[in-house]
Coordinates of C-alpha atoms and ligand atoms in Angstrom, one line a residue:
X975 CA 21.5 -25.8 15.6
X976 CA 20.7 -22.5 14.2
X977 CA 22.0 -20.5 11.1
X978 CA 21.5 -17.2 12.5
X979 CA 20.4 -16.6 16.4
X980 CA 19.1 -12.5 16.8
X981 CA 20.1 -11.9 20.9
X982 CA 19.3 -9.6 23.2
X983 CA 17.1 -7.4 21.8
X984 CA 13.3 -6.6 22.3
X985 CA 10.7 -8.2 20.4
X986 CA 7.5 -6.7 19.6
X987 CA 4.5 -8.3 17.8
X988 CA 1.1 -7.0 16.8
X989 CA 0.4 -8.2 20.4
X990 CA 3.4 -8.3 22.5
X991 CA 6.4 -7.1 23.5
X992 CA 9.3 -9.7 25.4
X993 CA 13.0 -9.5 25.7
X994 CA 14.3 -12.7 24.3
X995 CA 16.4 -14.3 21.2
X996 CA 15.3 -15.7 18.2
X997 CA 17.0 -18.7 16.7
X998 CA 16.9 -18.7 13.1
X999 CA 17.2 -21.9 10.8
X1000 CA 16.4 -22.6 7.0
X1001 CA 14.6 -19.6 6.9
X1002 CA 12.1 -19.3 9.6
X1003 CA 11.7 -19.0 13.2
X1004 CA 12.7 -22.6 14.7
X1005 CA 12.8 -20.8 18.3
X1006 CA 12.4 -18.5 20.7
X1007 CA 13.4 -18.3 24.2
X1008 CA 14.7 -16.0 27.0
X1009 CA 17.9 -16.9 25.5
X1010 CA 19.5 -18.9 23.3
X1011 CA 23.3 -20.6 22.7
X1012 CA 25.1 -21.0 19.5
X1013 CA 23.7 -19.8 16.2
X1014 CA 26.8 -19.7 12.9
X1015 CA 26.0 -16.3 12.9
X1016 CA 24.8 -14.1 16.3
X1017 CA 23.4 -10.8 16.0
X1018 CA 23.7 -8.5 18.3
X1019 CA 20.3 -6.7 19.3
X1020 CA 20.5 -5.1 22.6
X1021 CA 19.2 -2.1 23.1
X1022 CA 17.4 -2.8 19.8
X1023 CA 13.9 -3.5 19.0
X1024 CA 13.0 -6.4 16.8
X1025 CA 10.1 -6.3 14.6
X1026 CA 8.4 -8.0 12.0
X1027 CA 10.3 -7.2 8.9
X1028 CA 7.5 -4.6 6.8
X1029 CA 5.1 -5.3 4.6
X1030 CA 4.8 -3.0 1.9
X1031 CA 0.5 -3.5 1.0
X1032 CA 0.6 -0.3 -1.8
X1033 CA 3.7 0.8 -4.6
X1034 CA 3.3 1.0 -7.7
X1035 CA 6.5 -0.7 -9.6
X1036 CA 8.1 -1.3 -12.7
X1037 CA 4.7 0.0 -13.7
X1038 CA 2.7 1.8 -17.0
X1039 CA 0.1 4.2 -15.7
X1040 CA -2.4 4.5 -18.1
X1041 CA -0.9 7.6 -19.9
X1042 CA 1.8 5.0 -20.6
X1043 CA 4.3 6.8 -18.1
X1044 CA 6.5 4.0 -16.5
X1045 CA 7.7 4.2 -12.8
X1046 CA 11.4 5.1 -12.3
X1047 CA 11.5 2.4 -10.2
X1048 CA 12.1 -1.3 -11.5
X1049 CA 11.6 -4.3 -9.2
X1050 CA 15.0 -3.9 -8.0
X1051 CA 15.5 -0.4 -7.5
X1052 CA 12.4 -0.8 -5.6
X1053 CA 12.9 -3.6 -3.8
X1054 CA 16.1 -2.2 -2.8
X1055 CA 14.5 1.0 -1.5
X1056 CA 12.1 -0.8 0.8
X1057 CA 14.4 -2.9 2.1
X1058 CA 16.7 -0.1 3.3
X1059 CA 13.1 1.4 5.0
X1060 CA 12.8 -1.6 6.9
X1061 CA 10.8 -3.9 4.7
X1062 CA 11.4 -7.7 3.7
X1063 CA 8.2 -7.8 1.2
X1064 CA 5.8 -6.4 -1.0
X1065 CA 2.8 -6.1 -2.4
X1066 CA 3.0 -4.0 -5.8
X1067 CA 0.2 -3.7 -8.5
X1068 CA 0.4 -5.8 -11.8
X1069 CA -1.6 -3.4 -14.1
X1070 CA -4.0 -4.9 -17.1
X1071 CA -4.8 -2.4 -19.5
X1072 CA -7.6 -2.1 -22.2
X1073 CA -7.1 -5.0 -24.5
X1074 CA -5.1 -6.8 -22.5
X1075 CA -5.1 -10.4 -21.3
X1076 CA -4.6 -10.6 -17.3
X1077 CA -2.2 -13.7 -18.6
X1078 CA 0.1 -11.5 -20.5
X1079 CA -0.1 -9.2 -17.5
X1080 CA 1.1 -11.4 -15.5
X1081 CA 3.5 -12.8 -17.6
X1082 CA 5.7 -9.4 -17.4
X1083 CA 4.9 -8.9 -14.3
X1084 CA 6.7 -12.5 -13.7
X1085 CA 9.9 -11.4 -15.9
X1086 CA 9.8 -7.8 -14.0
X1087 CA 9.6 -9.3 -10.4
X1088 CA 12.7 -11.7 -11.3
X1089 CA 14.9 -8.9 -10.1
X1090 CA 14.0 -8.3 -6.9
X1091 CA 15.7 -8.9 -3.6
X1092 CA 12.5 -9.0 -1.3
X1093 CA 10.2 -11.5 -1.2
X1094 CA 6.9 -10.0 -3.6
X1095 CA 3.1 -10.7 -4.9
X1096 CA 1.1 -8.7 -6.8
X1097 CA -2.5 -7.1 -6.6
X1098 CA -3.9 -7.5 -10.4
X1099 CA -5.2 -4.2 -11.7
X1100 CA -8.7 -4.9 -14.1
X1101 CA -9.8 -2.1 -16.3
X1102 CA -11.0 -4.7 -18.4
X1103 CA -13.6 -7.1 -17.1
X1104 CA -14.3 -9.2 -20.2
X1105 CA -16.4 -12.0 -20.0
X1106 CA -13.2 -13.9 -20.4
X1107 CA -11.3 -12.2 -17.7
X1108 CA -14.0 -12.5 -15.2
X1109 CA -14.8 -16.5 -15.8
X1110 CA -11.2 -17.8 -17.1
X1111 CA -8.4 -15.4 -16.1
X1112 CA -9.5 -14.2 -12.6
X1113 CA -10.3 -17.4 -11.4
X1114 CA -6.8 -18.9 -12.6
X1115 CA -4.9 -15.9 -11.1
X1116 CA -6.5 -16.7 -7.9
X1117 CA -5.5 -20.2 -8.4
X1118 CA -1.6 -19.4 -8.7
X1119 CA -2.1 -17.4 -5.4
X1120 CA -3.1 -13.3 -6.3
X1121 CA -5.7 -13.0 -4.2
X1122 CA -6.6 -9.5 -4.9
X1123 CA -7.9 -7.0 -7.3
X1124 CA -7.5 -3.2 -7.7
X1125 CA -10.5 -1.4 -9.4
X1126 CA -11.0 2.2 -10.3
X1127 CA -13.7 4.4 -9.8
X1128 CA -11.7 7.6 -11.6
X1129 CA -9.6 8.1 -14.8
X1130 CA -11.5 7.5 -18.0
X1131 CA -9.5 4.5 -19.4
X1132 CA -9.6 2.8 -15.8
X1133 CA -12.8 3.2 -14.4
X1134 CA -14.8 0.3 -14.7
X1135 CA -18.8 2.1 -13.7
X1136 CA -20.6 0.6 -10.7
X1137 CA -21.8 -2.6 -13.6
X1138 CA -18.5 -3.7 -13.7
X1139 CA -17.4 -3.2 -10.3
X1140 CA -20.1 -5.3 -9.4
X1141 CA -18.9 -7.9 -11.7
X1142 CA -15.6 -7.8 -10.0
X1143 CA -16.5 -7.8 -6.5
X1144 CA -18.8 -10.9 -7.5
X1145 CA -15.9 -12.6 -8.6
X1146 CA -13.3 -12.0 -6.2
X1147 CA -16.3 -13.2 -3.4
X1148 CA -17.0 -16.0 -5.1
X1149 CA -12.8 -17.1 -5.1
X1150 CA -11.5 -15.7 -1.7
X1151 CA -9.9 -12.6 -2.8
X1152 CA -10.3 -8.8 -1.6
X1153 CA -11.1 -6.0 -4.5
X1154 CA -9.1 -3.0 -3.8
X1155 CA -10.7 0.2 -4.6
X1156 CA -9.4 3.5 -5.8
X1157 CA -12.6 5.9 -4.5
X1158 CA -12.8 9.1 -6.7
X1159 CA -16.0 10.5 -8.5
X1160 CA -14.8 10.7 -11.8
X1161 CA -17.3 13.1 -13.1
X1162 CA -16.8 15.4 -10.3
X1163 CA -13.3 15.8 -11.3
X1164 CA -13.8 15.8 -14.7
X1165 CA -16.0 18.9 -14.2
X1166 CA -13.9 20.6 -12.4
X1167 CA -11.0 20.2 -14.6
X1168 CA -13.2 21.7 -17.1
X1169 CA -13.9 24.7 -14.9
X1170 CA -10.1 25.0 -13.9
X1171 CA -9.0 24.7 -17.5
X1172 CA -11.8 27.2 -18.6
X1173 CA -10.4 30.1 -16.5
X1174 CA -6.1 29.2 -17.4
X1175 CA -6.0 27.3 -13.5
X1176 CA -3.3 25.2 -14.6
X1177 CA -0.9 25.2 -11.7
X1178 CA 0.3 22.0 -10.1
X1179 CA -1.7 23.7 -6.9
X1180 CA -5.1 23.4 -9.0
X1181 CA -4.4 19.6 -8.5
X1182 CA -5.4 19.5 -5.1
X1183 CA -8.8 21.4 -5.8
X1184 CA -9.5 19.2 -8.8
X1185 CA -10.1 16.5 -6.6
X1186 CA -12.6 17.7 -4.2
X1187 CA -13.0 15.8 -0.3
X1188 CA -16.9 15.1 -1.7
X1189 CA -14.9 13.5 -4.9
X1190 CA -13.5 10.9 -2.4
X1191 CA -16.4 10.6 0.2
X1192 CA -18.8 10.3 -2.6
X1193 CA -17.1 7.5 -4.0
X1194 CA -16.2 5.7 -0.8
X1195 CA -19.8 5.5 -0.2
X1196 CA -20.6 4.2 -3.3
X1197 CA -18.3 1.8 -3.4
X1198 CA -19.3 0.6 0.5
X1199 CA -22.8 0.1 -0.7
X1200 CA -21.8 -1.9 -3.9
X1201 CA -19.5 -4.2 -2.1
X1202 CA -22.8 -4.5 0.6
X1203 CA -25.1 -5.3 -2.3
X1204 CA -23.0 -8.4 -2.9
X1205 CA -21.8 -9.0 0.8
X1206 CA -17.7 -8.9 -0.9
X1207 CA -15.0 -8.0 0.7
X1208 CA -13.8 -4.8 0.0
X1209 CA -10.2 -2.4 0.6
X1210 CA -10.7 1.2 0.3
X1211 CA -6.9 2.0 -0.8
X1212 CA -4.7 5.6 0.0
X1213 CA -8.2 7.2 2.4
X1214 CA -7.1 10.9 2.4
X1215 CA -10.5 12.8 3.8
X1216 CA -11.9 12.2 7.3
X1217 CA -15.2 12.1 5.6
X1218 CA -14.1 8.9 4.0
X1219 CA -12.8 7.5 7.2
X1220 CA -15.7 8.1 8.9
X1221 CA -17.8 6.2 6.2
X1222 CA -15.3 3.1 6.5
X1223 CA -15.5 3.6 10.7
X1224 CA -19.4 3.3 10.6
X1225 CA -19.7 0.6 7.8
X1226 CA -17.3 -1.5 9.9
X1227 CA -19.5 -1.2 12.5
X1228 CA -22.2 -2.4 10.6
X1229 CA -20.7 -5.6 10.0
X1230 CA -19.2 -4.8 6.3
X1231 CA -16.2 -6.7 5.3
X1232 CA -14.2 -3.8 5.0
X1233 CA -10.7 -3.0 5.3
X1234 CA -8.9 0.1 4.4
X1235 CA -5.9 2.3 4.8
X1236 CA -4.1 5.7 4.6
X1237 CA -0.4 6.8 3.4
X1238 CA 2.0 9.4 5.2
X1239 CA 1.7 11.8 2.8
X1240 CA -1.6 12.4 4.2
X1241 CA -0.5 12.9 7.6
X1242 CA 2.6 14.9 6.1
X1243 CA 1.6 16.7 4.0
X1244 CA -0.9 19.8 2.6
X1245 CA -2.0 21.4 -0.4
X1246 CA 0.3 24.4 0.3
X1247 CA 3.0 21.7 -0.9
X1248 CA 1.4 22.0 -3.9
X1249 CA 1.7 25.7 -3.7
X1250 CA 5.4 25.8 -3.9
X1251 CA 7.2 28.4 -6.7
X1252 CA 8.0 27.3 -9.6
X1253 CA 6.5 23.3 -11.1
X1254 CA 8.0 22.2 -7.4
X1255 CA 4.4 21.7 -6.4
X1256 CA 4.7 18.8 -9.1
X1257 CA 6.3 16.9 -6.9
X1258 CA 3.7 16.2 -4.1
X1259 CA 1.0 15.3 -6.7
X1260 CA -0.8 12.3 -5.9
X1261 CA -4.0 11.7 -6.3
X1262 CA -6.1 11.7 -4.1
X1263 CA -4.4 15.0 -3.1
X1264 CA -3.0 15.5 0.1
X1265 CA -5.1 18.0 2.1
X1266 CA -4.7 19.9 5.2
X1267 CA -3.9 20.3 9.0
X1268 CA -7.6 19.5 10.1
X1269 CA -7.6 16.1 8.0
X1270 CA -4.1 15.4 9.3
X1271 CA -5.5 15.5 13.0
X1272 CA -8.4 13.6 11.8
X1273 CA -6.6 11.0 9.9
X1274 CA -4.0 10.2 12.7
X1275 CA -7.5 9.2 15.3
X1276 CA -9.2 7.1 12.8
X1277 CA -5.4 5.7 12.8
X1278 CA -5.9 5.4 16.8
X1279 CA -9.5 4.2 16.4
X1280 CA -9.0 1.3 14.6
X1281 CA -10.2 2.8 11.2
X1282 CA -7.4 1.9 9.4
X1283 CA -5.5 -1.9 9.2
X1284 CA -2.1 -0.2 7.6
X1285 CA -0.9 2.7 6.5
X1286 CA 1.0 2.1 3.2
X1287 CA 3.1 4.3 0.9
X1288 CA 1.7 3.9 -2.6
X1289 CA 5.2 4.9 -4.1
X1290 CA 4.5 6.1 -7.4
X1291 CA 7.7 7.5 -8.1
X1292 CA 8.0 9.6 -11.2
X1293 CA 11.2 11.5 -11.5
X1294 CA 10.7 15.7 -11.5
X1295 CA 12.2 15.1 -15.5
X1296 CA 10.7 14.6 -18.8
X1297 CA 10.8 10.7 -18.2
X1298 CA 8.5 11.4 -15.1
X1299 CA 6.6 14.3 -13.7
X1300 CA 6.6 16.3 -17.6
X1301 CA 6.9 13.7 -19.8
X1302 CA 4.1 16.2 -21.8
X1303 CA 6.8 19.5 -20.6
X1304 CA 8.3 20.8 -18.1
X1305 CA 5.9 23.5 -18.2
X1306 CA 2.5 21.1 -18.4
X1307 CA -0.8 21.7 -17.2
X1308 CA -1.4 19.7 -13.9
X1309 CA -3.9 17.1 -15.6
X1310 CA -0.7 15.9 -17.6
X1311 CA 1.6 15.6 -14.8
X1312 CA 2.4 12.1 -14.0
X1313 CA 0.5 11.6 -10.6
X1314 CA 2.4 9.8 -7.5
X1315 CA 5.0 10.2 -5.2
X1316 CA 8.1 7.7 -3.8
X1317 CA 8.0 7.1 -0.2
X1318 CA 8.5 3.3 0.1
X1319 CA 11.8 3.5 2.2
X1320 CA 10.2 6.9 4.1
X1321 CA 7.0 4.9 5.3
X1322 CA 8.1 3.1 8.5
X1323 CA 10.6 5.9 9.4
X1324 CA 8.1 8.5 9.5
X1325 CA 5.4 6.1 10.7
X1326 CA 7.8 4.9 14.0
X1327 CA 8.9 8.7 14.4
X1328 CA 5.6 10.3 14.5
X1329 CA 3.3 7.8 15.5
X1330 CA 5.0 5.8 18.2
X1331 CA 7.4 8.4 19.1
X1332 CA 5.4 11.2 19.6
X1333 CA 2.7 8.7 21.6
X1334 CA 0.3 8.4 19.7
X1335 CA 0.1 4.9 18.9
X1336 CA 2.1 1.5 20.8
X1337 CA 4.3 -0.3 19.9
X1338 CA 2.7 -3.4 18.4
X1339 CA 0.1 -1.3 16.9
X1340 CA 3.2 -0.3 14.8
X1341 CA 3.6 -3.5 13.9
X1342 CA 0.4 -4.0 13.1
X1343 CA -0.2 -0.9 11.1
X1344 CA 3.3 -1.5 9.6
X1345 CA 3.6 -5.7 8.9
X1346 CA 0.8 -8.2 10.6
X1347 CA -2.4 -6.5 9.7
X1348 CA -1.0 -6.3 5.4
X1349 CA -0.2 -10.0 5.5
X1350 CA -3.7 -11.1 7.3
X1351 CA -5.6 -9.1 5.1
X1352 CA -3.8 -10.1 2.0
X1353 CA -2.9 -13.8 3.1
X1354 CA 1.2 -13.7 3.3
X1355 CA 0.5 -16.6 6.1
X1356 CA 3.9 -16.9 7.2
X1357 CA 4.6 -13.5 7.0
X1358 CA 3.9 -10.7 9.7
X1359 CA 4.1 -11.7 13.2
X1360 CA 7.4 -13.5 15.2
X1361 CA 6.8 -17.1 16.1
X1362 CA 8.1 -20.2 15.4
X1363 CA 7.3 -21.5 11.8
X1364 CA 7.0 -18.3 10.3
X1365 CA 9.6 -16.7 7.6
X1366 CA 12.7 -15.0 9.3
X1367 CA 11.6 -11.6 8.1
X1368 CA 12.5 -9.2 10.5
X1369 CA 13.9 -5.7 11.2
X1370 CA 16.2 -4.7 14.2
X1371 CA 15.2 -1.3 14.7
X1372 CA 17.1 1.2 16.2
X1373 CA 14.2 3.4 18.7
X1374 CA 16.6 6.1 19.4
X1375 CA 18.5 7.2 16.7
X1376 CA 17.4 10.6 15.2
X1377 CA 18.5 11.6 11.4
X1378 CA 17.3 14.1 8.7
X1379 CA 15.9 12.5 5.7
X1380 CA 18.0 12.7 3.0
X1381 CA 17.3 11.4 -0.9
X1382 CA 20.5 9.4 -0.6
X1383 CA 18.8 7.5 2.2
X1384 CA 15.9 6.6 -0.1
X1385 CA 18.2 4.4 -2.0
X1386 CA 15.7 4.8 -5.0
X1387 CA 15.7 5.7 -8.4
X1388 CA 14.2 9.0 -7.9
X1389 CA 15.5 12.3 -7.4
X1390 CA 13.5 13.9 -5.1
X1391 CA 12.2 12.6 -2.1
X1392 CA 8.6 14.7 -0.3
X1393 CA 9.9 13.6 3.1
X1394 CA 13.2 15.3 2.6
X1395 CA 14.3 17.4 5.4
X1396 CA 12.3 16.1 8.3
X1397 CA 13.8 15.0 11.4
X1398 CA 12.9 11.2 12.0
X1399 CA 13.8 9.6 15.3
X1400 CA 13.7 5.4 14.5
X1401 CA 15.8 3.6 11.8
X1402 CA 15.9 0.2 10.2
X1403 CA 19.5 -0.7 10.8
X1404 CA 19.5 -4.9 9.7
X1405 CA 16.6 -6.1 7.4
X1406 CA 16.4 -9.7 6.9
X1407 CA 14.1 -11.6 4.3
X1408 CA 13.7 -15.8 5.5
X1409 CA 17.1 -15.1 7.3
X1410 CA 19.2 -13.8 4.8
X1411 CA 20.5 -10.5 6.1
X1412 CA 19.4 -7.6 3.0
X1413 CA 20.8 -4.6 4.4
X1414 CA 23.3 -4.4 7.3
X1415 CA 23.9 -0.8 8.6
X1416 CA 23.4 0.9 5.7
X1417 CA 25.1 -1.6 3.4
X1418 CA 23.0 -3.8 1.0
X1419 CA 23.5 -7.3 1.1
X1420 CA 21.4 -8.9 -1.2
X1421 CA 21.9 -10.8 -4.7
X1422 CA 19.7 -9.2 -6.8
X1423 CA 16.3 -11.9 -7.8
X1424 CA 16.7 -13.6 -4.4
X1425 CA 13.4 -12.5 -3.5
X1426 CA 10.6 -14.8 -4.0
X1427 CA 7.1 -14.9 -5.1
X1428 CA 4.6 -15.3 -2.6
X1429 CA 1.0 -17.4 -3.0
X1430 CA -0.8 -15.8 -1.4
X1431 CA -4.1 -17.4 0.9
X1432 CA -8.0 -16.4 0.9
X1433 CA -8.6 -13.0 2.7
X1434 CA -9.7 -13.5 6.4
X1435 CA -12.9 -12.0 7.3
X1436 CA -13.1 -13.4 10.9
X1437 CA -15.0 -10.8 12.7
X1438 CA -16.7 -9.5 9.8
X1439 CA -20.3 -10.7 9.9
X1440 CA -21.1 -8.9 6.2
X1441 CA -24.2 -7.6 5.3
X1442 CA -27.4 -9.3 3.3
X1443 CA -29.2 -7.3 1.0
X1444 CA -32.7 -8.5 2.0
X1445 CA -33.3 -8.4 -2.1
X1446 CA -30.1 -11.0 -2.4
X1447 CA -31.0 -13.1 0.6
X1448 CA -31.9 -16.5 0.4
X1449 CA -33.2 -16.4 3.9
X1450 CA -35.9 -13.9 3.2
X1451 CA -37.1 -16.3 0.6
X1452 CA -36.9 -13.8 -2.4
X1453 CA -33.9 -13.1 -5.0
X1454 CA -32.0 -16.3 -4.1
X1455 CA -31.9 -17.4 -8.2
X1456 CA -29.5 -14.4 -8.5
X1457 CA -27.6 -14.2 -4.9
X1458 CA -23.9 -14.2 -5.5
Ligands
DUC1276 N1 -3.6 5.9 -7.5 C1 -2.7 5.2 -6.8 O1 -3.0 4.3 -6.1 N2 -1.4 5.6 -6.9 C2 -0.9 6.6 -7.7 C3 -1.9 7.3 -8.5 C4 -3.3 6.9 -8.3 O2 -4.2 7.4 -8.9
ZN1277 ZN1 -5.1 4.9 -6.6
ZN1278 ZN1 -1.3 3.7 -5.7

């Protein structure tokens, strides 16, 4: 009656949390009970917990940042590295770039994504709203099921200004989808670059002050009150300043239809990482920078609060070589080193160890955080949660096991990993992806491509009320010839 039955173990959903077995057939859930006989295959799960298989919402892979640096990792070695950290999908960027059609985008995208062994979508990158891009290409990539956009309010070829943001966010409205935001004041950093550079500050550690907390707040405001002026959903992406978290935390109690997250480096990690000897600082560049003790405190509450729907990894991984962190020398100035840091397999580790382990958050918010709260934001609708009908993606979790990060574990393409070292109590010992087992105590088990491409649905903004700019709204019987 069942291919695969998962027994014993504990379950634990975004809401829940039951000792039972989970019959497996065709790839989904066909049932779930106290127990359950047969199964051609039984897993054993006691002692174990059994979770939601991750959802990766943020990595960069197989990917061109503008500089033209591409990511060490390839849709395989990527997909291989989050499934040995406990996920069964993902949610990398397709990135347009000047010039280019979003149809060729996604094109290569397509050919790149053939290789992996989790099930995938993409959010489509714009840094070039054309008229033919916003009324012919955006609309037909919604159609095919990418139901979200990634804008940019930083880097010069990447930054669209608040016009075409605007544009964007009107669009995505008008279709269903979610624009993602990356929040930076461009200017602001581009000023302080010029005052860094003016005085030699060219350090990796000059990285982290190049991109002030006001860079980020700034933006994050901005960017709140142009997706208000259109009532569109918005995501603030990688949230590294309690400043910004604050701003998301009161906007979402004003109604706005905003979602948002943070990454562990944040909660990880501090400039003085950047301060290491040597170009070692290089390697926990990201941008925004990580910060400092006070915003890790202040990060983890907005995590409690509610601030927060997931905390993701954006793995940018760049290798510490001259195909990576110095493609322009190993000796470059920190605005030339590639930006970005792996930590796909390292995210639900170091998410289960300091979060639910040290008692800070449950359980199922773990699962929330982790799986349910990506694939309801970004409309994976038979992904996230256990219950019958959805897709067997799941992780038997191990709550006790305690082991030292190693690069070896990352199973990546990189060679360094910034969570190496730490002592991590949770591991992801069977990962399964629509009931195929994809990695079995360490072991990988998966045929390379036999992860699929997921359409994805509209966002959900139940409990999101939005806001009406009284200038936009019908209702107040002025500006309704131009209200999106
Ligand atoms: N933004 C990201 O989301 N990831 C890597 C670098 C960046 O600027
Ligand atoms: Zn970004
Ligand atoms: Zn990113």
């Amino acid at each position: 009656m069942f291919d695969t039955v998962i027994h014993s173990g504990t379950v634990v959903t975004a809401t829940d949390s039951f000792k039972g077995d989970i019959g497996i057939r065709d790839g989904r859930i066909a049932a779930i009970a106290e127990t359950l006989p047969g199964g051609d295959r039984r897993i054993d799960a006691g002692g174990r917990l059994v979770l939601p298989g991750g959802i990766e919402a943020h990595a960069h892979i197989a990917q061109e940042s503008s500089a033209g640096v591409m990511t060490a990792d390839d849709y395989y070695s990527g997909s291989v590295s989050a499934a040995f950290g406990g996920n069964s999908s993902f949610i990398p960027f397709a990135g347009q770039h000047r010039g280019q059609s979003v149809d060729d985008v996604l094109a290569t995208y397509d050919a790149r994504a053939k290789r992996s062994v989790i099930d995938y979508s993409y959010h489509l990158i714009i840094s070039d709203p054309t008229e033919k891009v916003l009324t012919d290409e955006l609309p037909r990539a919604f159609e095919r099921g990418i139901t979200s956009f990634k804008v940019f309010m930083t880097y010069d070829l990447m930054n669209l200004g608040d016009g075409g943001m605007l544009d964007i966010l009107t669009v995505a409205k008008e279709h269903g989808a979610i624009t993602m935001v990356h929040a930076e004041n461009n200017e602001m950093v581009k000023w302080m670059n010029r005052r860094l550079a003016a005085k030699g500050l060219t350090a990796p550690k000059y990285h982290a002050i190049s991109r002030p907390e006001l860079a980020e707040e700034e933006a994050i405001n901005r960017a709140i009150s142009l997706a208000k002026l259109v009532d569109a959903p918005l995501f603030i992406v990688h949230v590294s300043t309690a400043g910004g978290a604050a701003l998301v935390q009161r906007a979402k109690l004003d109604g706005a239809k905003l979602f948002a997250e943070t990454c562990p480096q944040y909660l990880a990690l501090t400039r003085h990482d950047l301060d290491r000897p040597g170009m070692e600082g290089a390697k926990f560049m990201c941008s925004p920078p990580v910060r400092d003790e006070a915003t890790q405190d202040a990060l983890w509450r907005h995590i409690q609060a509610g601030t927060f729907e997931s905390v993701s990894s954006d793995h940018a991984p760049y290798r510490f070589d001259e195909t990576g962190k110095f493609t322009a020398g190993t000796d470059a100035p920190y605005p030339k080193i590639a930006n970005g840091m792996p930590g796909i397999a390292a995210r639900l580790p170091y998410l289960f160890s300091e979060g639910v382990m040290k008692g800070r958050i449950t359980l199922q918010h773990f699962v929330a955080l982790s799986s349910t709260n990506a694939a309801k934001t970004f409309g994976m609708t038979t992904k996230g949660s256990i219950a019958p009908g959805m897709d067997a993606d799941i992780v038997i979790w191990n709550p006790e096991a305690t082991r030292t990060v190693t690069l070896a574990d990352q199973h990546d393409n990189i060679d360094y990993s910034p969570f190496e070292g730490m002592v991590l109590t949770g591991v992801p010992e069977v990962v399964l992806n629509r009931g195929q087992v994809i990695v079995e105590h360490g072991e990988l088990r998966a045929a390379e491509g036999q992860g699929r491409f997921v359409a994805r649905a509209r966002v959900d903004l139940t409990g999101k009320p939005g806001y009406r700019a009284k200038e936009l709204d019908p209702a107040q019987n002025f500006g309704a010839e131009i209200a999106p």
